[in-house]
Each structure stands twice: as C-alpha cells, then as structure tokens.
Amino acid sequence: MKSFLFGLGLGVGLGVLFAPMSGQETRDNIAERASDLASSARETIEQGREKVQRGVSSLRNVASSTAQENRPTGTEI
C-alpha cells in the first residue's frame, strides 16, 4: 500500500509538472510561432527576389556587352 501511494503521489507530481499549457498560453505560443514563421518566410522571399534581380541585371549587362561586340561596323563585306 505504501508503494502504491508513493507511486500515485509521484504520478500526480509529474503530471502537474508536465501538464500542457493553458488554452490562452497555447494560443499565444502558436501565434508567436506563426508570426516568426511568417517573418522568416518574408525574409527568405526578399533574399530570393534580390538574388533574382541581381541575376537579371547581370544577364542584361552580358547581353548588352555581347551585342556591342558583335555589332557590325559597316566595313565588313
């Protein structure tokens, strides 16, 4: 009987320690994590956009310089 009561007390104590958060705390936690995820996604999208813009600019420069190099001078027949 003593062991049973000890086990019961230990179980109740551990249950209280590891009990889930209250509903409000859970909602706040979910909202905070969602906000963090949204911020991270925005940063990633912005970095991707900047990378694409740099790539497009680089391609335009290469295309422009290639066009300049291959432009006929009028002296060739």
mmCIF file of C-alpha atoms in Angstrom:
data_model
loop_
_atom_site.group_PDB
_atom_site.id
_atom_site.type_symbol
_atom_site.label_atom_id
_atom_site.label_comp_id
_atom_site.label_asym_id
_atom_site.label_seq_id
_atom_site.Cartn_x
_atom_site.Cartn_y
_atom_site.Cartn_z
ATOM 1 C CA MET A 1 0.000 0.000 0.000
ATOM 2 C CA LYS A 2 2.855 2.363 0.803
ATOM 3 C CA SER A 3 4.385 1.800 -2.651
ATOM 4 C CA PHE A 4 1.045 2.428 -4.313
ATOM 5 C CA LEU A 5 0.602 5.750 -2.534
ATOM 6 C CA PHE A 6 4.185 6.738 -3.316
ATOM 7 C CA GLY A 7 3.631 5.912 -6.991
ATOM 8 C CA LEU A 8 0.342 7.788 -7.007
ATOM 9 C CA GLY A 9 1.965 10.866 -5.438
ATOM 10 C CA LEU A 10 4.859 10.686 -7.848
ATOM 11 C CA GLY A 11 2.473 10.356 -10.797
ATOM 12 C CA VAL A 12 0.394 13.320 -9.703
ATOM 13 C CA GLY A 13 3.523 15.422 -9.148
ATOM 14 C CA LEU A 14 4.933 14.581 -12.559
ATOM 15 C CA GLY A 15 1.528 15.173 -14.152
ATOM 16 C CA VAL A 16 1.398 18.671 -12.709
ATOM 17 C CA LEU A 17 4.956 19.414 -13.817
ATOM 18 C CA PHE A 18 4.419 18.205 -17.385
ATOM 19 C CA ALA A 19 0.819 19.329 -17.846
ATOM 20 C CA PRO A 20 0.124 21.177 -21.081
ATOM 21 C CA MET A 21 -0.111 24.929 -21.069
ATOM 22 C CA SER A 22 -3.429 26.653 -20.589
ATOM 23 C CA GLY A 23 -5.527 27.415 -23.639
ATOM 24 C CA GLN A 24 -4.512 31.080 -23.709
ATOM 25 C CA GLU A 25 -0.830 30.213 -23.354
ATOM 26 C CA THR A 26 -1.130 27.664 -26.165
ATOM 27 C CA ARG A 27 -2.852 30.184 -28.467
ATOM 28 C CA ASP A 28 -0.235 32.827 -27.660
ATOM 29 C CA ASN A 29 2.544 30.315 -28.326
ATOM 30 C CA ILE A 30 1.001 29.298 -31.664
ATOM 31 C CA ALA A 31 0.504 32.952 -32.651
ATOM 32 C CA GLU A 32 4.124 33.772 -31.785
ATOM 33 C CA ARG A 33 5.461 30.814 -33.750
ATOM 34 C CA ALA A 34 3.253 31.673 -36.730
ATOM 35 C CA SER A 35 4.493 35.253 -36.631
ATOM 36 C CA ASP A 36 8.108 34.072 -36.503
ATOM 37 C CA LEU A 37 7.480 31.717 -39.417
ATOM 38 C CA ALA A 38 5.839 34.491 -41.452
ATOM 39 C CA SER A 39 8.769 36.838 -40.772
ATOM 40 C CA SER A 40 11.233 34.153 -41.778
ATOM 41 C CA ALA A 41 9.290 33.481 -44.977
ATOM 42 C CA ARG A 42 9.228 37.200 -45.828
ATOM 43 C CA GLU A 43 12.991 37.456 -45.310
ATOM 44 C CA THR A 44 13.611 34.394 -47.469
ATOM 45 C CA ILE A 45 11.375 35.731 -50.238
ATOM 46 C CA GLU A 46 13.090 39.127 -50.112
ATOM 47 C CA GLN A 47 16.529 37.498 -50.323
ATOM 48 C CA GLY A 48 15.358 35.408 -53.271
ATOM 49 C CA ARG A 49 13.921 38.475 -55.004
ATOM 50 C CA GLU A 50 17.192 40.372 -54.567
ATOM 51 C CA LYS A 51 19.162 37.415 -55.906
ATOM 52 C CA VAL A 52 16.930 37.169 -58.967
ATOM 53 C CA GLN A 53 17.191 40.922 -59.580
ATOM 54 C CA ARG A 54 20.995 40.726 -59.416
ATOM 55 C CA GLY A 55 20.944 37.785 -61.846
ATOM 56 C CA VAL A 56 18.684 39.615 -64.300
ATOM 57 C CA SER A 57 20.878 42.706 -64.112
ATOM 58 C CA SER A 58 23.970 40.604 -64.731
ATOM 59 C CA LEU A 59 22.345 38.909 -67.726
ATOM 60 C CA ARG A 60 21.326 42.283 -69.158
ATOM 61 C CA ASN A 61 24.894 43.539 -68.828
ATOM 62 C CA VAL A 62 26.293 40.432 -70.515
ATOM 63 C CA ALA A 63 23.719 40.631 -73.306
ATOM 64 C CA SER A 64 24.420 44.323 -73.828
ATOM 65 C CA SER A 65 28.192 43.870 -73.977
ATOM 66 C CA THR A 66 27.829 40.864 -76.293
ATOM 67 C CA ALA A 67 25.579 42.875 -78.582
ATOM 68 C CA GLN A 68 28.126 45.717 -78.617
ATOM 69 C CA GLU A 69 30.952 43.315 -79.504
ATOM 70 C CA ASN A 70 29.012 41.637 -82.312
ATOM 71 C CA ARG A 71 27.562 44.786 -83.852
ATOM 72 C CA PRO A 72 28.631 45.120 -87.497
ATOM 73 C CA THR A 73 30.973 48.036 -88.094
ATOM 74 C CA GLY A 74 29.993 48.549 -91.709
ATOM 75 C CA THR A 75 33.469 47.787 -93.031
ATOM 76 C CA GLU A 76 32.883 44.096 -93.413
ATOM 77 C CA ILE A 77 31.664 42.682 -96.708
#
